[in-house]
Amino acid sequence: ACDSLIVDYLKIDSTQFPLIVSEVAVYDSANASVGGLSEEHFTVFEDGIEQSPIRVEPFGSDSGGVTIVLLLDRSNSMSAALPDVKRTAIEFVNLMYAGDSMAVATFGEDGRLEQNFTTDKDSLSAAINLMTLEPYTALYDDMLFGFELLSDVRYYTAFVLLTDGRDRDSQADLQEAIDSVAVAGIPVFGIGLGLKPDFGEPELQQITAASNGSYYRSPTTTE
């Protein structure tokens, strides 16, 4: 039933005004993507006034793909989790569709681009396997670094972030990180590895919410 569908508002672009492009994802009650939708399935309002005409264009494998930054925590606290993180990150790379592009970056004291945007899964996997650890967790600074990588990409972007701790070493603070994701208009999908309600999790939840992304709790690496 239509009343059981969930519409996830991802992005709005008014740079071509009066044409306004809105990017949404539609899910059913089982959290499965819903396709085959057309203009008759949507009603758009602005300030309470219905907008017409509208055009619905499904986003699929022929739409140019998704451009993703995968940002992984390389702080020393990740030592025990590192083998599993590498394995599952490579599994994520292998889920890419034709046309998808990904960059792999890591963060500790600073942001490091391990592999620039590419469609080559082998190059991305190799970069993940070469990841090494170091002290410090400058999460907010390095998120800003990741957004810079996506600054010239206009459509279908995503920022996937995995961390096991809260920021300790950034010059930027939490509010600056929240403000930056709100302005960037890039959905952040944050994975909190072993984060707790009083340690790291509230900050990451605020960041993902401000970006219209999602937060995922992962108590252990097996999850």
One Martini backbone bead per residue (centre of mass of N, CA, C, O) as a GRO file, in nm:
protein
  223
    1ALA     BB    1   0.100   0.034   0.017
    2CYS     BB    2   0.144   0.371   0.002
    3ASP     BB    3   0.140   0.423   0.325
    4SER     BB    4   0.418   0.228   0.349
    5LEU     BB    5   0.595   0.432   0.230
    6ILE     BB    6   0.934   0.559   0.193
    7VAL     BB    7   1.069   0.892   0.181
    8ASP     BB    8   1.398   0.987   0.082
    9TYR     BB    9   1.553   1.290   0.115
   10LEU     BB   10   1.857   1.386  -0.049
   11LYS     BB   11   1.824   1.625  -0.284
   12ILE     BB   12   1.880   1.972  -0.392
   13ASP     BB   13   1.861   2.163  -0.714
   14SER     BB   14   1.873   2.529  -0.813
   15THR     BB   15   2.083   2.609  -1.049
   16GLN     BB   16   1.828   2.584  -1.283
   17PHE     BB   17   1.651   2.806  -1.245
   18PRO     BB   18   1.325   2.692  -1.242
   19LEU     BB   19   1.469   2.433  -1.222
   20ILE     BB   20   1.407   2.157  -0.995
   21VAL     BB   21   1.610   1.914  -0.832
   22SER     BB   22   1.501   1.604  -0.693
   23GLU     BB   23   1.628   1.359  -0.461
   24VAL     BB   24   1.489   1.029  -0.424
   25ALA     BB   25   1.392   0.761  -0.205
   26VAL     BB   26   1.215   0.443  -0.222
   27TYR     BB   27   1.045   0.250   0.033
   28ASP     BB   28   0.953  -0.014   0.200
   29SER     BB   29   0.881  -0.184   0.497
   30ALA     BB   30   1.156  -0.367   0.418
   31ASN     BB   31   1.373  -0.166   0.282
   32ALA     BB   32   1.302  -0.170  -0.019
   33SER     BB   33   1.331  -0.079  -0.325
   34VAL     BB   34   1.135   0.140  -0.536
   35GLY     BB   35   1.003   0.107  -0.855
   36GLY     BB   36   0.818   0.224  -1.130
   37LEU     BB   37   0.790   0.532  -1.115
   38SER     BB   38   0.575   0.821  -1.159
   39GLU     BB   39   0.399   1.108  -1.171
   40GLU     BB   40   0.137   0.971  -1.034
   41HIS     BB   41   0.306   0.918  -0.748
   42PHE     BB   42   0.336   1.239  -0.730
   43THR     BB   43   0.342   1.524  -0.497
   44VAL     BB   44   0.419   1.875  -0.516
   45PHE     BB   45   0.527   2.113  -0.267
   46GLU     BB   46   0.519   2.478  -0.208
   47ASP     BB   47   0.405   2.637   0.045
   48GLY     BB   48   0.128   2.455  -0.009
   49ILE     BB   49   0.182   2.441  -0.325
   50GLU     BB   50   0.113   2.298  -0.606
   51GLN     BB   51   0.322   2.148  -0.849
   52SER     BB   52   0.322   2.240  -1.208
   53PRO     BB   53   0.500   2.049  -1.362
   54ILE     BB   54   0.629   1.713  -1.351
   55ARG     BB   55   0.933   1.503  -1.344
   56VAL     BB   56   1.015   1.155  -1.372
   57GLU     BB   57   1.344   1.002  -1.309
   58PRO     BB   58   1.491   0.726  -1.302
   59PHE     BB   59   1.745   0.568  -1.110
   60GLY     BB   60   2.003   0.399  -1.282
   61SER     BB   61   2.249   0.241  -1.466
   62ASP     BB   62   2.190   0.491  -1.692
   63SER     BB   63   2.259   0.760  -1.485
   64GLY     BB   64   2.594   0.744  -1.420
   65GLY     BB   65   2.597   0.687  -1.135
   66VAL     BB   66   2.787   0.669  -0.839
   67THR     BB   67   2.962   0.895  -0.620
   68ILE     BB   68   3.217   0.783  -0.391
   69VAL     BB   69   3.317   0.821  -0.050
   70LEU     BB   70   3.555   0.629   0.134
   71LEU     BB   71   3.585   0.663   0.490
   72LEU     BB   72   3.857   0.557   0.698
   73ASP     BB   73   3.969   0.455   0.997
   74ARG     BB   74   4.334   0.487   1.114
   75SER     BB   75   4.340   0.446   1.400
   76ASN     BB   76   4.479   0.253   1.651
   77SER     BB   77   4.194   0.141   1.757
   78MET     BB   78   4.167  -0.044   1.479
   79SER     BB   79   4.344  -0.298   1.499
   80ALA     BB   80   4.143  -0.542   1.549
   81ALA     BB   81   3.942  -0.450   1.300
   82LEU     BB   82   4.100  -0.429   1.028
   83PRO     BB   83   4.052  -0.696   0.873
   84ASP     BB   84   3.739  -0.663   0.859
   85VAL     BB   85   3.731  -0.386   0.726
   86LYS     BB   86   3.874  -0.463   0.467
   87ARG     BB   87   3.684  -0.687   0.378
   88THR     BB   88   3.412  -0.517   0.375
   89ALA     BB   89   3.510  -0.293   0.188
   90ILE     BB   90   3.554  -0.482  -0.054
   91GLU     BB   91   3.263  -0.577  -0.071
   92PHE     BB   92   3.155  -0.297  -0.139
   93VAL     BB   93   3.309  -0.258  -0.399
   94ASN     BB   94   3.177  -0.521  -0.539
   95LEU     BB   95   2.881  -0.363  -0.555
   96MET     BB   96   2.940  -0.217  -0.793
   97TYR     BB   97   2.834  -0.059  -1.064
   98ALA     BB   98   2.810   0.035  -1.362
   99GLY     BB   99   2.936   0.375  -1.328
  100ASP     BB  100   3.060   0.363  -1.076
  101SER     BB  101   3.239   0.569  -0.830
  102MET     BB  102   3.552   0.560  -0.634
  103ALA     BB  103   3.695   0.672  -0.323
  104VAL     BB  104   3.980   0.632  -0.107
  105ALA     BB  105   3.985   0.722   0.239
  106THR     BB  106   4.174   0.840   0.523
  107PHE     BB  107   4.191   0.877   0.895
  108GLY     BB  108   4.370   1.077   1.142
  109GLU     BB  109   4.550   1.341   1.145
  110ASP     BB  110   4.476   1.307   0.836
  111GLY     BB  111   4.390   1.325   0.512
  112ARG     BB  112   4.389   1.037   0.280
  113LEU     BB  113   4.447   0.954  -0.050
  114GLU     BB  114   4.450   0.628  -0.175
  115GLN     BB  115   4.208   0.657  -0.405
  116ASN     BB  116   4.094   0.768  -0.669
  117PHE     BB  117   3.864   0.796  -0.886
  118THR     BB  118   3.705   0.480  -0.977
  119THR     BB  119   3.602   0.166  -1.148
  120ASP     BB  120   3.837   0.001  -1.023
  121LYS     BB  121   3.832  -0.256  -0.802
  122ASP     BB  122   4.130  -0.336  -0.770
  123SER     BB  123   4.239  -0.057  -0.683
  124LEU     BB  124   4.060  -0.024  -0.435
  125SER     BB  125   4.144  -0.285  -0.288
  126ALA     BB  126   4.446  -0.220  -0.268
  127ALA     BB  127   4.415   0.036  -0.095
  128ILE     BB  128   4.285  -0.104   0.146
  129ASN     BB  129   4.515  -0.314   0.204
  130LEU     BB  130   4.735  -0.064   0.259
  131MET     BB  131   4.628   0.009   0.522
  132THR     BB  132   4.732   0.214   0.796
  133LEU     BB  133   4.829   0.306   1.118
  134GLU     BB  134   4.758   0.579   1.362
  135PRO     BB  135   4.744   0.836   1.535
  136TYR     BB  136   4.464   0.989   1.579
  137THR     BB  137   4.133   1.194   1.548
  138ALA     BB  138   4.036   1.390   1.262
  139LEU     BB  139   3.733   1.386   1.160
  140TYR     BB  140   3.630   1.669   1.073
  141ASP     BB  141   3.862   1.752   0.888
  142ASP     BB  142   3.832   1.488   0.702
  143MET     BB  143   3.551   1.546   0.600
  144LEU     BB  144   3.622   1.803   0.447
  145PHE     BB  145   3.815   1.659   0.259
  146GLY     BB  146   3.599   1.471   0.131
  147PHE     BB  147   3.417   1.699   0.015
  148GLU     BB  148   3.625   1.811  -0.183
  149LEU     BB  149   3.620   1.560  -0.371
  150LEU     BB  150   3.292   1.633  -0.438
  151SER     BB  151   3.262   1.939  -0.541
  152ASP     BB  152   3.237   1.862  -0.875
  153VAL     BB  153   2.983   1.691  -0.808
  154ARG     BB  154   2.638   1.701  -0.884
  155TYR     BB  155   2.546   1.390  -0.892
  156TYR     BB  156   2.520   1.115  -0.721
  157THR     BB  157   2.612   1.119  -0.407
  158ALA     BB  158   2.843   0.973  -0.155
  159PHE     BB  159   2.913   0.924   0.207
  160VAL     BB  160   3.132   0.690   0.358
  161LEU     BB  161   3.160   0.622   0.716
  162LEU     BB  162   3.419   0.488   0.935
  163THR     BB  163   3.408   0.456   1.302
  164ASP     BB  164   3.539   0.411   1.663
  165GLY     BB  165   3.525   0.731   1.724
  166ARG     BB  166   3.595   1.036   1.844
  167ASP     BB  167   3.684   1.342   1.823
  168ARG     BB  168   4.029   1.495   1.912
  169ASP     BB  169   4.212   1.667   1.657
  170SER     BB  170   4.052   1.898   1.551
  171GLN     BB  171   3.986   2.222   1.445
  172ALA     BB  172   3.722   2.143   1.399
  173ASP     BB  173   3.391   2.129   1.487
  174LEU     BB  174   3.082   2.003   1.506
  175GLN     BB  175   2.931   2.245   1.381
  176GLU     BB  176   3.105   2.263   1.126
  177ALA     BB  177   3.033   1.981   1.025
  178ILE     BB  178   2.728   2.024   1.006
  179ASP     BB  179   2.734   2.270   0.817
  180SER     BB  180   2.887   2.132   0.581
  181VAL     BB  181   2.675   1.910   0.514
  182ALA     BB  182   2.437   2.100   0.457
  183VAL     BB  183   2.576   2.250   0.216
  184ALA     BB  184   2.668   2.007   0.034
  185GLY     BB  185   2.434   1.783  -0.014
  186ILE     BB  186   2.563   1.512   0.112
  187PRO     BB  187   2.515   1.200   0.189
  188VAL     BB  188   2.566   1.048   0.507
  189PHE     BB  189   2.711   0.724   0.589
  190GLY     BB  190   2.727   0.609   0.915
  191ILE     BB  191   2.968   0.398   1.090
  192GLY     BB  192   2.949   0.265   1.418
  193LEU     BB  193   3.220   0.117   1.579
  194GLY     BB  194   3.135   0.070   1.901
  195LEU     BB  195   2.955   0.284   1.969
  196LYS     BB  196   2.819   0.511   2.210
  197PRO     BB  197   2.579   0.718   2.347
  198ASP     BB  198   2.851   0.862   2.509
  199PHE     BB  199   3.046   0.780   2.240
  200GLY     BB  200   3.021   0.932   1.922
  201GLU     BB  201   2.722   0.884   1.831
  202PRO     BB  202   2.580   1.164   1.848
  203GLU     BB  203   2.762   1.306   1.640
  204LEU     BB  204   2.706   1.117   1.396
  205GLN     BB  205   2.400   1.158   1.396
  206GLN     BB  206   2.402   1.464   1.339
  207ILE     BB  207   2.551   1.453   1.071
  208THR     BB  208   2.360   1.263   0.911
  209ALA     BB  209   2.101   1.431   0.950
  210ALA     BB  210   2.208   1.697   0.809
  211SER     BB  211   2.247   1.518   0.523
  212ASN     BB  212   2.023   1.294   0.477
  213GLY     BB  213   2.118   1.043   0.604
  214SER     BB  214   2.276   0.761   0.780
  215TYR     BB  215   2.279   0.556   1.072
  216TYR     BB  216   2.506   0.283   1.179
  217ARG     BB  217   2.510   0.026   1.402
  218SER     BB  218   2.830  -0.145   1.504
  219PRO     BB  219   2.935  -0.328   1.758
  220THR     BB  220   3.071  -0.515   1.540
  221THR     BB  221   3.240  -0.637   1.268
  222THR     BB  222   3.021  -0.860   1.192
  223GLU     BB  223   2.799  -0.609   1.143
   0.00000   0.00000   0.00000
